[in-house]
Amino acid sequence: MADEPLVLGIETSCDETGVGVVRGTSLLADAVASSVDEHARFGGVVPEVASRAHLEAMVPTIDRALQQAGVSARDLDGIAVTAGPGLAGALLVGVSAAKAYAYALGKPLYGVNHLASHICVDQLEHGPLPEPTMALLVSGGHSSLLLSEDITADVRPMGSTIDDAAGEAFDKIARVLNLGFPGGPVIDWYAREGDPEAIAFPRGLSGPRDPAYDFSFSGLKTAVARWIEARRAAGEEVPVRDVAASFQEAVVDVLTRKAVRACKDEGVDHLMIGGGVAANSRLRALAQERCEAAGIRLRVPRPKLCTDNGAMVAALGAEMVARGRAASGWDLSADSSLPVTEPHVPGDHDHVHEVSKENLYS
Amino acid sequence: MLLLALDTATPAVTVALHDGTDVIASSSQVDARRHGELLLPAVDRVLAEAGLRLDAVTGIVVGIGPGPYTGLRVGLMTADTFGLALGVPVHGVCTLDGLAYAADIEKGPFVVATDARRKEVYWATYADSRTRLTDPAVDRPADIAEQVAGLPAVGAGALLYPDTFPSAHEPEHVSAAALASLAAEKLAAGEELPAPRPLYLRRPDAQVPKNYKVVTPK
Ligand SMILES: [Zn+2]
């Protein structure tokens, strides 16, 4: 059992209700119900709408994941759940479900860190994570550079955004260009036919005295909006494809440059990229190019594993079981600002598990 | 019959076991901010007190509110998932009905009101402890003062607004014991209980962002 634990993972930190099942580092099921359409008209995720949708979607999504995996809940070795960071109310729905499920089935519960899960998911695609691995996580909610020595116990923050997340900048520019929500895929699509060098947009925090691994996308966002408004004010047509390509280039240039530099500085020869923005085709291409030039092995999971999902939570849960990490207590709570230095939330558990033992199936 | 009842629609986190005749164990804690942390340990304690395991339960009863959403969902999600894992039915009971039952008033009419925050109450009127007269609603106390004038009232929402509810009294919060007893009575009588879906009564707060902010200085 210890080598190839069978774990079900639940993710509800934002607008995706994700339930995944993994055996060790093998993906068995990845069921996702998204409420993204309900948020589209608001131009961003509305927390209460997301929480309501999680409650309705949870049981059917668990059912679907078990069916896809072709396993019985009784055979699971553990239940993992995103304990944070994320939207507090949304997280709480998933944590409540995971606790009830683990308790009713008599299985250990693992409350895990959302960011560490984004890194660990790559095990399902490319096999065991090299130690150490440098990870660049980019999405609508996060932009971080993390050094993982041991994904279950030792994740060190190298840098992160000081203002907007990269994905957020994509959403905002898409809105300025009237391209709808979410912005990532549509900007990527227009950018393919645009010239990335048409407009020289600024690269945030890239000066010699700026922090080496932190990001800033707020200034870029303002510069792009100002450029578009100037065209509109002059009665000129806005070259949407060139703007998209040049904006996107400014984002991915900074992301990949800093990630590669962090690898070199720390002597790490593996870089993984995760999070929703990792689906961006230009980010993948430029990262590949720069990693090759620097002798770094690049690992990027397929797009569906990069966006929020339950399989990534299950992947980290399975690693917790395999490495004998302590389970969480039944009093596990959702922590909207769980620090990345805590890959999981172990229980104060001697007491809690002692009390429960008699009530569990065994 | 062994019913596990729970409610998190009010500041109380409350759990009870009912064997079809009596409540055999129960727990109630009042802490509006820690529903998520307190509920599972409370279930565990109640089962231990009764010397039973969760798989002995034949049905789940859950308070469906109305109540502040974040806490309300903790109970509903827990009940839904227990039902899935154990393969037993999950019954909903309006939380206000549980409070009315606990009030034990044979001849009304009377009002049940809980705190809906934002200076509003969730409320309904009852003919007696088992008979609701109006659909649960959410209102400002002053706006319903005429409708509830002269009626006895129970619940934290009534106790909170003495101007509207001058004769408010206990019980303040719902108890799962009352919820379980009410459900057991109704099930024994062959009555159908509502689906375990939340009574939110308000639309989600959602600000539609205005057209993007112009950043070019004028
Ligand atoms: Zn994420």
Coordinates of C-alpha atoms and ligand atoms in Angstrom, one line a residue:
Chain A
M1 CA 0.0 0.0 0.0
A2 CA 2.7 2.5 1.0
D3 CA 4.3 2.6 -2.4
E4 CA 1.2 3.1 -4.5
P5 CA -1.5 4.6 -2.3
L6 CA -4.9 5.0 -3.7
V7 CA -6.1 8.6 -2.8
L8 CA -9.1 10.7 -3.6
G9 CA -8.5 14.5 -3.7
I10 CA -11.0 17.3 -3.4
E11 CA -10.3 20.9 -4.6
T12 CA -12.6 23.9 -4.1
S13 CA -10.3 26.8 -3.6
C14 CA -11.8 28.9 -6.4
D15 CA -14.5 28.2 -9.1
E16 CA -13.7 24.6 -10.0
T17 CA -15.2 21.7 -8.1
G18 CA -12.5 19.1 -8.7
V19 CA -12.4 15.5 -7.6
G20 CA -9.5 13.3 -8.7
V21 CA -8.3 9.8 -7.9
V22 CA -4.7 8.7 -8.2
R23 CA -2.7 5.5 -7.4
G24 CA 0.8 6.6 -6.5
T25 CA 1.9 8.7 -9.4
S26 CA -0.8 7.4 -11.8
L27 CA -3.8 9.4 -12.7
L28 CA -7.0 7.3 -12.5
A29 CA -9.7 10.1 -12.6
D30 CA -10.0 13.8 -13.0
A31 CA -13.6 15.0 -12.6
V32 CA -14.2 18.8 -12.7
A33 CA -17.4 20.8 -12.5
S34 CA -16.8 24.5 -13.2
S35 CA -19.0 27.5 -12.4
V36 CA -16.9 29.7 -14.7
D37 CA -19.9 30.4 -16.9
E38 CA -21.8 31.8 -14.0
H39 CA -19.0 34.3 -13.3
A40 CA -18.4 35.4 -16.9
R41 CA -20.9 38.2 -16.8
F42 CA -19.3 39.6 -13.6
G43 CA -15.8 39.6 -15.3
G44 CA -14.3 37.8 -12.3
V45 CA -15.0 35.0 -9.8
V46 CA -17.8 35.9 -7.4
P47 CA -17.1 34.0 -4.1
E48 CA -20.6 33.4 -3.0
V49 CA -21.6 32.1 -6.5
A50 CA -18.6 29.7 -6.4
S51 CA -19.4 28.4 -2.9
R52 CA -23.1 27.7 -3.9
A53 CA -22.0 25.9 -7.0
H54 CA -19.4 23.7 -5.0
L55 CA -22.2 22.5 -2.6
E56 CA -24.4 21.5 -5.5
A57 CA -21.6 19.9 -7.6
M58 CA -19.7 18.0 -4.9
V59 CA -21.6 14.7 -4.5
P60 CA -22.1 14.1 -8.3
T61 CA -18.5 15.0 -8.9
I62 CA -17.2 12.5 -6.3
D63 CA -19.5 9.9 -7.9
R64 CA -18.2 10.6 -11.3
A65 CA -14.5 10.5 -10.2
L66 CA -15.0 7.1 -8.6
Q67 CA -16.7 5.8 -11.6
Q68 CA -14.0 7.1 -14.0
A69 CA -11.4 5.5 -11.8
G70 CA -13.2 2.2 -11.5
V71 CA -12.5 1.9 -7.8
S72 CA -14.6 1.6 -4.8
A73 CA -14.5 4.2 -2.0
R74 CA -13.8 1.4 0.4
D75 CA -10.4 0.7 -1.3
L76 CA -9.1 4.2 -0.8
D77 CA -6.0 4.7 1.4
G78 CA -6.8 8.3 2.2
I79 CA -8.8 11.4 1.3
A80 CA -6.9 14.7 0.5
V81 CA -8.4 18.1 0.3
T82 CA -7.2 21.7 -0.4
A83 CA -7.1 23.3 3.0
G84 CA -5.8 26.6 1.5
P85 CA -4.9 29.1 0.2
G86 CA -8.0 30.2 -1.7
L87 CA -11.5 31.7 -1.2
A88 CA -12.5 31.1 2.4
G89 CA -16.1 30.1 1.9
A90 CA -15.3 28.0 -1.2
L91 CA -12.5 26.1 0.6
L92 CA -14.8 25.4 3.6
V93 CA -17.2 23.5 1.3
G94 CA -14.5 21.1 0.1
V95 CA -13.0 20.7 3.6
S96 CA -16.4 19.9 5.0
A97 CA -17.0 17.3 2.3
A98 CA -13.6 15.7 2.7
K99 CA -13.9 15.4 6.5
A100 CA -17.3 13.8 6.3
Y101 CA -16.2 11.4 3.6
A102 CA -13.0 10.4 5.3
Y103 CA -14.8 10.0 8.7
A104 CA -17.6 8.0 7.2
L105 CA -15.3 5.7 5.3
G106 CA -12.8 5.4 8.2
K107 CA -9.9 6.7 6.1
P108 CA -7.1 9.2 7.0
L109 CA -7.7 12.8 6.0
Y110 CA -4.9 15.0 4.5
G111 CA -5.5 18.8 4.4
V112 CA -3.0 20.0 1.8
N113 CA -1.6 23.2 0.3
H114 CA -3.1 24.3 -3.0
L115 CA 0.2 25.6 -4.4
A116 CA 2.2 22.5 -3.4
S117 CA -0.5 20.5 -5.2
H118 CA 0.0 22.5 -8.4
I119 CA 3.6 21.4 -8.3
C120 CA 3.0 17.8 -7.3
V121 CA 0.5 17.2 -10.1
D122 CA 3.4 16.9 -12.5
Q123 CA 4.2 13.5 -11.0
L124 CA 1.1 12.3 -12.8
E125 CA 2.5 13.4 -16.2
H126 CA 6.3 13.0 -15.9
G127 CA 6.8 10.7 -13.0
P128 CA 8.4 11.4 -9.6
L129 CA 9.3 15.0 -9.0
P130 CA 13.1 15.6 -9.1
E131 CA 14.5 16.9 -5.8
P132 CA 15.0 19.8 -5.8
T133 CA 12.6 21.2 -8.4
M134 CA 12.1 24.9 -9.2
A135 CA 8.4 25.7 -9.8
L136 CA 6.9 28.7 -11.5
L137 CA 3.1 28.8 -10.7
V138 CA 1.1 31.3 -12.7
S139 CA -2.7 31.6 -12.7
G140 CA -5.5 34.1 -12.0
G141 CA -4.8 33.8 -8.3
H142 CA -1.1 33.3 -8.0
S143 CA 2.3 34.1 -9.6
S144 CA 5.1 32.5 -7.5
L145 CA 8.5 31.1 -7.9
L146 CA 9.0 28.2 -5.4
L147 CA 11.9 25.9 -4.6
S148 CA 10.7 22.4 -3.6
E149 CA 13.2 20.2 -1.9
D150 CA 10.5 17.8 -0.7
I151 CA 7.0 18.5 -1.8
T152 CA 5.5 17.0 1.4
A153 CA 7.7 19.0 3.8
D154 CA 10.0 21.6 2.3
V155 CA 8.8 24.2 -0.1
R156 CA 10.6 27.5 -0.1
P157 CA 9.1 30.7 -1.6
M158 CA 11.7 32.4 -3.8
G159 CA 9.5 35.2 -5.1
S160 CA 6.0 36.2 -6.0
T161 CA 3.9 39.0 -7.5
I162 CA 3.9 42.2 -5.5
D163 CA 0.6 43.3 -7.1
D164 CA -1.5 41.5 -9.7
A165 CA -1.3 37.8 -10.5
A166 CA -0.3 37.1 -14.1
G167 CA -3.6 35.6 -15.0
E168 CA -5.4 38.6 -13.5
A169 CA -3.5 40.8 -15.9
F170 CA -4.6 38.7 -18.8
D171 CA -8.3 39.1 -17.6
K172 CA -7.9 42.8 -17.3
I173 CA -6.4 43.4 -20.7
A174 CA -9.0 41.1 -22.3
R175 CA -11.6 43.3 -20.7
V176 CA -10.0 46.5 -22.0
L177 CA -10.0 44.9 -25.4
N178 CA -13.6 43.7 -25.0
L179 CA -12.7 40.1 -25.5
G180 CA -14.6 38.7 -22.5
F181 CA -13.7 36.5 -19.5
P182 CA -11.5 34.6 -18.8
G183 CA -8.8 36.5 -20.7
G184 CA -6.0 33.9 -20.9
P185 CA -7.2 31.7 -23.7
V186 CA -8.6 34.5 -25.9
I187 CA -5.4 36.6 -25.6
D188 CA -3.3 33.6 -26.5
W189 CA -5.5 33.0 -29.5
Y190 CA -5.3 36.6 -30.8
A191 CA -1.6 36.8 -30.1
R192 CA -0.9 33.9 -32.4
E193 CA -1.6 36.2 -35.4
G194 CA 0.1 39.2 -33.9
D195 CA 3.6 40.6 -33.7
P196 CA 5.1 40.3 -30.2
E197 CA 7.6 43.0 -31.0
A198 CA 5.0 45.5 -32.5
I199 CA 4.8 47.5 -29.2
A200 CA 7.5 47.7 -26.5
F201 CA 5.5 47.2 -23.3
P202 CA 7.5 47.5 -20.0
R203 CA 8.9 44.5 -18.2
G204 CA 8.1 44.9 -14.5
L205 CA 10.8 44.7 -11.8
S206 CA 13.5 44.0 -14.3
G207 CA 16.0 46.7 -13.3
P208 CA 19.3 45.8 -11.8
R209 CA 18.3 46.9 -8.3
D210 CA 14.8 45.2 -8.4
P211 CA 14.2 42.0 -6.5
A212 CA 15.4 39.2 -8.7
Y213 CA 12.5 36.8 -8.3
D214 CA 9.5 39.0 -7.6
F215 CA 7.0 40.0 -10.2
S216 CA 4.8 43.0 -10.9
F217 CA 2.2 43.2 -13.6
S218 CA 0.2 46.2 -12.5
G219 CA 2.4 48.7 -14.3
L220 CA 2.3 46.7 -17.5
K221 CA -1.5 46.5 -17.3
T222 CA -1.7 50.3 -17.0
A223 CA 0.7 50.8 -19.8
V224 CA -1.3 48.6 -22.1
A225 CA -4.6 50.2 -21.2
R226 CA -3.1 53.7 -21.7
W227 CA -1.7 52.7 -25.1
I228 CA -5.1 51.4 -26.2
E229 CA -6.9 54.4 -24.9
A230 CA -4.6 56.7 -26.8
R231 CA -5.4 54.9 -30.0
R232 CA -9.1 55.1 -29.3
A233 CA -8.9 58.8 -28.4
A234 CA -7.2 59.5 -31.7
G235 CA -10.0 57.7 -33.5
E236 CA -7.6 55.0 -34.7
E237 CA -8.4 51.3 -34.8
V238 CA -6.7 49.2 -32.1
P239 CA -4.6 46.4 -33.6
V240 CA -6.0 43.8 -31.2
R241 CA -3.6 41.0 -32.4
D242 CA -0.5 43.0 -32.0
V243 CA -1.5 44.4 -28.6
A244 CA -2.3 40.8 -27.4
A245 CA 1.0 39.5 -28.7
S246 CA 3.1 42.3 -27.3
F247 CA 1.3 42.3 -23.9
Q248 CA 1.7 38.5 -23.7
E249 CA 5.3 38.7 -24.7
A250 CA 6.0 41.2 -21.9
V251 CA 4.4 38.8 -19.3
V252 CA 6.1 35.6 -20.4
D253 CA 9.4 37.3 -21.0
V254 CA 9.6 38.3 -17.4
L255 CA 8.2 35.0 -16.0
T256 CA 10.6 32.8 -17.9
R257 CA 13.7 35.0 -17.5
K258 CA 13.3 35.1 -13.7
A259 CA 12.5 31.4 -13.4
V260 CA 15.6 30.4 -15.4
R261 CA 17.7 32.8 -13.4
A262 CA 16.4 31.3 -10.1
C263 CA 17.3 27.8 -11.4
K264 CA 20.8 29.0 -12.3
D265 CA 21.4 30.8 -9.0
E266 CA 20.3 27.9 -6.9
G267 CA 21.9 25.2 -9.1
V268 CA 18.6 23.5 -9.8
D269 CA 18.4 21.7 -13.2
H270 CA 14.6 21.1 -13.3
L271 CA 11.9 23.7 -13.8
M272 CA 8.2 22.9 -13.6
I273 CA 5.5 25.3 -14.7
G274 CA 2.0 25.0 -13.4
G275 CA -1.2 27.0 -12.8
G276 CA -3.8 28.0 -15.4
V277 CA -1.4 30.4 -17.3
A278 CA 0.9 27.4 -17.9
A279 CA -1.6 26.5 -20.7
N280 CA -0.4 29.6 -22.6
S281 CA 1.3 28.5 -25.8
R282 CA 3.8 31.3 -25.9
L283 CA 4.8 30.7 -22.2
R284 CA 5.5 27.1 -23.0
A285 CA 7.5 27.8 -26.1
L286 CA 9.7 30.5 -24.6
A287 CA 10.3 28.5 -21.5
Q288 CA 11.3 25.6 -23.6
E289 CA 13.7 27.7 -25.6
R290 CA 15.3 29.4 -22.6
C291 CA 15.5 26.2 -20.6
E292 CA 17.3 24.4 -23.4
A293 CA 19.8 27.2 -23.8
A294 CA 20.5 27.0 -20.0
G295 CA 20.7 23.2 -19.8
I296 CA 17.5 23.0 -17.6
R297 CA 14.9 20.2 -18.0
L298 CA 11.5 21.8 -18.3
R299 CA 8.4 19.9 -17.1
V300 CA 4.9 21.3 -17.9
P301 CA 1.9 19.1 -17.3
R302 CA -0.9 19.0 -19.9
P303 CA -3.2 22.1 -19.7
K304 CA -6.0 20.2 -18.0
L305 CA -3.7 19.3 -15.1
C306 CA -2.4 22.9 -14.9
T307 CA -5.7 24.5 -14.1
D308 CA -7.3 23.8 -10.7
N309 CA -8.4 20.2 -10.4
G310 CA -8.8 17.4 -7.8
A311 CA -6.1 15.2 -9.3
M312 CA -3.4 17.5 -8.1
V313 CA -4.7 17.3 -4.6
A314 CA -4.9 13.6 -4.8
A315 CA -1.3 13.5 -6.2
L316 CA 0.0 15.4 -3.2
G317 CA -2.2 13.4 -0.8
A318 CA -0.7 10.1 -2.2
E319 CA 2.8 11.5 -1.6
M320 CA 1.8 12.3 2.0
V321 CA 0.6 8.7 2.5
A322 CA 3.7 7.2 0.7
R323 CA 6.1 9.2 2.9
G324 CA 4.2 8.5 6.1
R325 CA 3.2 12.1 6.9
A326 CA 0.8 12.7 9.7
A327 CA -2.9 12.9 8.9
S328 CA -5.0 15.9 9.7
G329 CA -7.4 16.1 12.6
W330 CA -11.2 16.1 12.4
D331 CA -11.0 19.8 13.4
L332 CA -9.1 20.7 10.2
S333 CA -10.2 24.1 9.1
A334 CA -10.0 26.0 5.8
D335 CA -7.2 28.6 5.9
S336 CA -7.6 31.1 3.1
S337 CA -4.0 32.3 3.5
L338 CA -2.2 29.0 4.3
P339 CA 1.5 29.7 3.7
V340 CA 3.2 27.7 1.0
T341 CA 5.8 26.7 3.6
E342 CA 3.1 24.4 5.0
P343 CA 2.6 21.7 2.3
H344 CA 0.0 20.1 4.6
V345 CA -1.8 20.6 7.8
P346 CA -1.0 17.8 10.2
G347 CA -3.4 17.2 13.1
D348 CA -2.7 17.6 16.7
H349 CA -3.8 14.1 16.2
D350 CA -2.9 11.6 18.8
H351 CA -5.9 12.8 20.7
V352 CA -8.3 13.2 17.8
H353 CA -7.6 9.8 16.3
E354 CA -7.7 8.1 19.6
V355 CA -11.2 9.3 20.2
S356 CA -12.4 8.4 16.7
K357 CA -11.0 4.9 16.3
E358 CA -13.9 3.1 17.8
N359 CA -16.4 4.8 15.6
L360 CA -14.6 4.0 12.4
Y361 CA -14.9 1.0 10.2
S362 CA -11.6 -0.9 10.5
Chain B
M1 CA -34.3 3.7 13.2
L2 CA -31.1 5.7 14.1
L3 CA -31.1 9.3 12.9
L4 CA -28.0 11.5 13.1
A5 CA -29.2 15.1 13.1
L6 CA -27.1 18.2 12.6
D7 CA -27.6 22.0 12.2
T8 CA -25.2 24.8 11.4
A9 CA -27.7 27.4 10.2
T10 CA -27.4 29.5 13.4
P11 CA -24.4 30.4 15.7
A12 CA -25.0 26.9 17.3
V13 CA -23.1 23.9 16.0
T14 CA -25.5 21.1 17.1
V15 CA -25.6 17.4 16.7
A16 CA -27.9 14.7 18.0
L17 CA -28.6 11.0 17.7
H18 CA -32.2 9.7 17.8
D19 CA -33.2 6.1 18.0
G20 CA -36.8 6.6 16.8
T21 CA -38.1 7.0 20.3
D22 CA -35.7 9.2 22.1
V23 CA -32.7 11.4 21.7
I24 CA -29.8 9.2 22.9
A25 CA -26.9 11.7 22.7
S26 CA -26.5 15.3 21.8
S27 CA -24.0 18.2 21.7
S28 CA -24.5 21.9 21.2
Q29 CA -21.8 24.6 21.1
V30 CA -22.3 28.2 20.2
D31 CA -19.5 29.7 18.2
A32 CA -20.6 31.4 15.0
R33 CA -17.1 31.5 13.5
R34 CA -15.9 27.9 13.9
H35 CA -18.7 25.7 12.4
G36 CA -16.2 24.0 10.1
E37 CA -13.8 23.1 12.9
L38 CA -16.4 22.1 15.5
L39 CA -18.9 19.9 13.5
L40 CA -17.0 16.7 12.9
P41 CA -15.5 16.4 16.4
A42 CA -19.0 17.0 17.7
V43 CA -20.4 14.1 15.6
D44 CA -17.5 12.0 16.8
R45 CA -18.3 12.8 20.5
V46 CA -22.0 12.2 20.2
L47 CA -21.4 8.8 18.6
A48 CA -18.8 7.9 21.3
E49 CA -21.3 9.0 24.0
A50 CA -23.9 6.6 22.6
G51 CA -21.3 3.8 22.1
L52 CA -22.2 3.6 18.4
R53 CA -20.4 3.9 15.1
L54 CA -21.4 6.1 12.2
D55 CA -22.3 3.0 10.0
A56 CA -25.2 2.2 12.4
V57 CA -27.0 5.4 11.3
T58 CA -30.0 4.7 9.1
G59 CA -30.7 8.3 8.1
I60 CA -29.3 11.9 8.3
V61 CA -31.3 14.9 9.2
V62 CA -30.0 18.3 8.5
G63 CA -31.1 21.9 9.1
I64 CA -31.5 23.6 5.7
G65 CA -31.7 27.1 7.1
P66 CA -32.4 29.8 6.4
G67 CA -29.1 30.9 7.9
P68 CA -25.8 32.7 7.1
Y69 CA -24.5 30.9 4.1
T70 CA -21.0 29.9 5.0
G71 CA -22.0 28.2 8.2
L72 CA -25.1 26.8 6.7
R73 CA -23.2 25.0 4.0
V74 CA -20.9 23.2 6.5
G75 CA -23.9 21.2 7.8
L76 CA -25.4 20.6 4.4
M77 CA -22.1 19.5 2.8
T78 CA -21.4 17.2 5.8
A79 CA -24.9 15.7 5.6
D80 CA -24.7 15.2 1.8
T81 CA -21.4 13.5 2.0
F82 CA -22.4 11.2 4.9
G83 CA -25.4 10.2 2.9
L84 CA -23.2 9.4 -0.1
A85 CA -20.6 7.4 1.9
L86 CA -23.1 5.5 4.0
G87 CA -25.8 5.0 1.3
V88 CA -28.5 6.3 3.7
P89 CA -31.2 9.0 3.0
V90 CA -30.6 12.6 3.9
H91 CA -33.6 14.6 5.1
G92 CA -33.9 18.3 5.3
V93 CA -35.8 20.2 8.0
C94 CA -36.3 24.0 8.0
T95 CA -34.2 25.3 10.9
L96 CA -37.0 27.6 12.0
D97 CA -39.3 24.6 12.3
G98 CA -36.7 23.0 14.6
L99 CA -36.8 26.1 16.8
A100 CA -40.6 26.2 16.7
Y101 CA -40.7 22.5 17.8
A102 CA -38.2 23.2 20.6
A103 CA -40.3 26.2 21.8
D104 CA -43.1 23.7 22.6
I105 CA -46.0 26.0 22.2
E106 CA -49.3 24.2 21.8
K107 CA -51.4 27.2 20.9
G108 CA -50.1 30.1 18.8
P109 CA -49.8 32.0 16.7
F110 CA -46.2 32.8 17.4
V111 CA -43.1 33.9 15.6
V112 CA -39.7 32.3 15.2
A113 CA -36.9 34.6 14.2
T114 CA -33.1 34.0 13.8
D115 CA -30.4 36.5 13.1
A116 CA -29.8 37.1 9.4
R117 CA -27.1 39.7 10.1
R118 CA -27.1 43.0 8.1
K119 CA -29.8 44.1 10.5
E120 CA -32.3 41.6 9.2
V121 CA -34.0 38.5 10.6
Y122 CA -35.0 35.2 9.1
W123 CA -38.5 34.5 10.3
A124 CA -41.8 32.6 10.0
T125 CA -45.1 32.4 11.9
Y126 CA -46.5 29.2 13.4
A127 CA -50.0 28.1 14.5
D128 CA -48.4 25.7 17.0
S129 CA -45.0 24.0 17.4
R130 CA -45.6 21.6 14.5
T131 CA -47.5 23.9 12.1
R132 CA -45.9 26.7 10.1
L133 CA -48.2 29.3 8.7
T134 CA -45.9 31.3 6.4
D135 CA -42.9 30.6 4.2
P136 CA -39.5 31.5 5.7
A137 CA -38.6 35.1 4.8
V138 CA -35.8 37.6 5.4
D139 CA -36.7 41.1 6.4
R140 CA -35.8 44.1 8.5
P141 CA -37.5 43.9 11.9
A142 CA -39.1 47.3 11.5
D143 CA -40.6 46.3 8.2
I144 CA -42.5 43.3 9.7
A145 CA -43.4 45.0 13.0
E146 CA -47.1 45.2 12.1
Q147 CA -47.4 41.6 11.0
V148 CA -45.9 40.3 14.2
A149 CA -47.4 42.8 16.6
G150 CA -48.6 41.2 19.8
L151 CA -47.3 37.7 19.0
P152 CA -44.9 35.8 21.2
A153 CA -41.6 35.2 19.6
V154 CA -38.6 32.9 20.0
G155 CA -35.1 32.7 18.6
A156 CA -32.0 34.9 18.7
G157 CA -33.4 37.1 15.9
A158 CA -36.4 38.0 18.2
L159 CA -34.2 38.5 21.3
L160 CA -32.0 40.8 19.3
Y161 CA -34.8 43.3 18.3
P162 CA -37.0 43.9 21.4
D163 CA -38.6 46.9 19.7
T164 CA -40.2 44.6 17.2
F165 CA -40.4 41.5 19.4
P166 CA -41.1 42.8 23.0
S167 CA -42.2 39.4 24.2
A168 CA -39.3 37.4 22.9
H169 CA -38.1 34.4 24.9
E170 CA -36.0 31.2 24.8
P171 CA -35.0 29.0 23.0
E172 CA -32.4 31.2 21.5
H173 CA -30.8 28.7 19.1
V174 CA -32.0 25.6 17.4
S175 CA -30.9 22.2 18.8
A176 CA -30.3 19.1 16.7
A177 CA -32.2 17.2 19.4
A178 CA -35.4 19.1 18.5
L179 CA -34.6 18.7 14.8
A180 CA -34.2 15.0 15.2
S181 CA -37.4 14.6 17.3
L182 CA -39.4 16.5 14.8
A183 CA -38.0 14.5 11.9
A184 CA -38.6 11.2 13.7
E185 CA -42.2 12.2 14.3
K186 CA -42.8 13.2 10.7
L187 CA -41.1 10.1 9.3
A188 CA -43.1 7.9 11.6
A189 CA -46.3 9.6 10.4
G190 CA -45.2 8.8 6.8
E191 CA -44.7 12.5 6.0
E192 CA -42.2 13.6 3.4
L193 CA -39.4 15.8 4.5
P194 CA -37.9 18.5 2.2
A195 CA -34.8 17.8 0.2
P196 CA -31.5 18.7 1.9
R197 CA -31.0 21.9 -0.1
P198 CA -30.1 25.3 1.4
L199 CA -32.7 28.0 2.0
Y200 CA -30.6 31.1 1.1
L201 CA -33.5 33.5 0.6
R202 CA -31.1 36.1 -0.8
R203 CA -29.3 36.3 -4.1
P204 CA -25.5 36.1 -3.9
D205 CA -23.8 39.5 -3.5
A206 CA -22.2 40.1 -6.8
Q207 CA -21.0 43.4 -8.0
V208 CA -20.9 43.5 -11.8
P209 CA -17.7 45.5 -12.5
K210 CA -18.5 48.7 -14.3
N211 CA -16.8 49.3 -17.6
Y212 CA -13.1 49.2 -17.0
K213 CA -11.6 52.2 -15.3
V214 CA -10.0 54.6 -17.6
V215 CA -6.4 55.0 -16.5
T216 CA -5.2 57.8 -18.8
P217 CA -5.1 61.0 -16.9
K218 CA -7.3 63.7 -18.3
Ligands
ZN1 ZN -4.6 27.3 -8.5

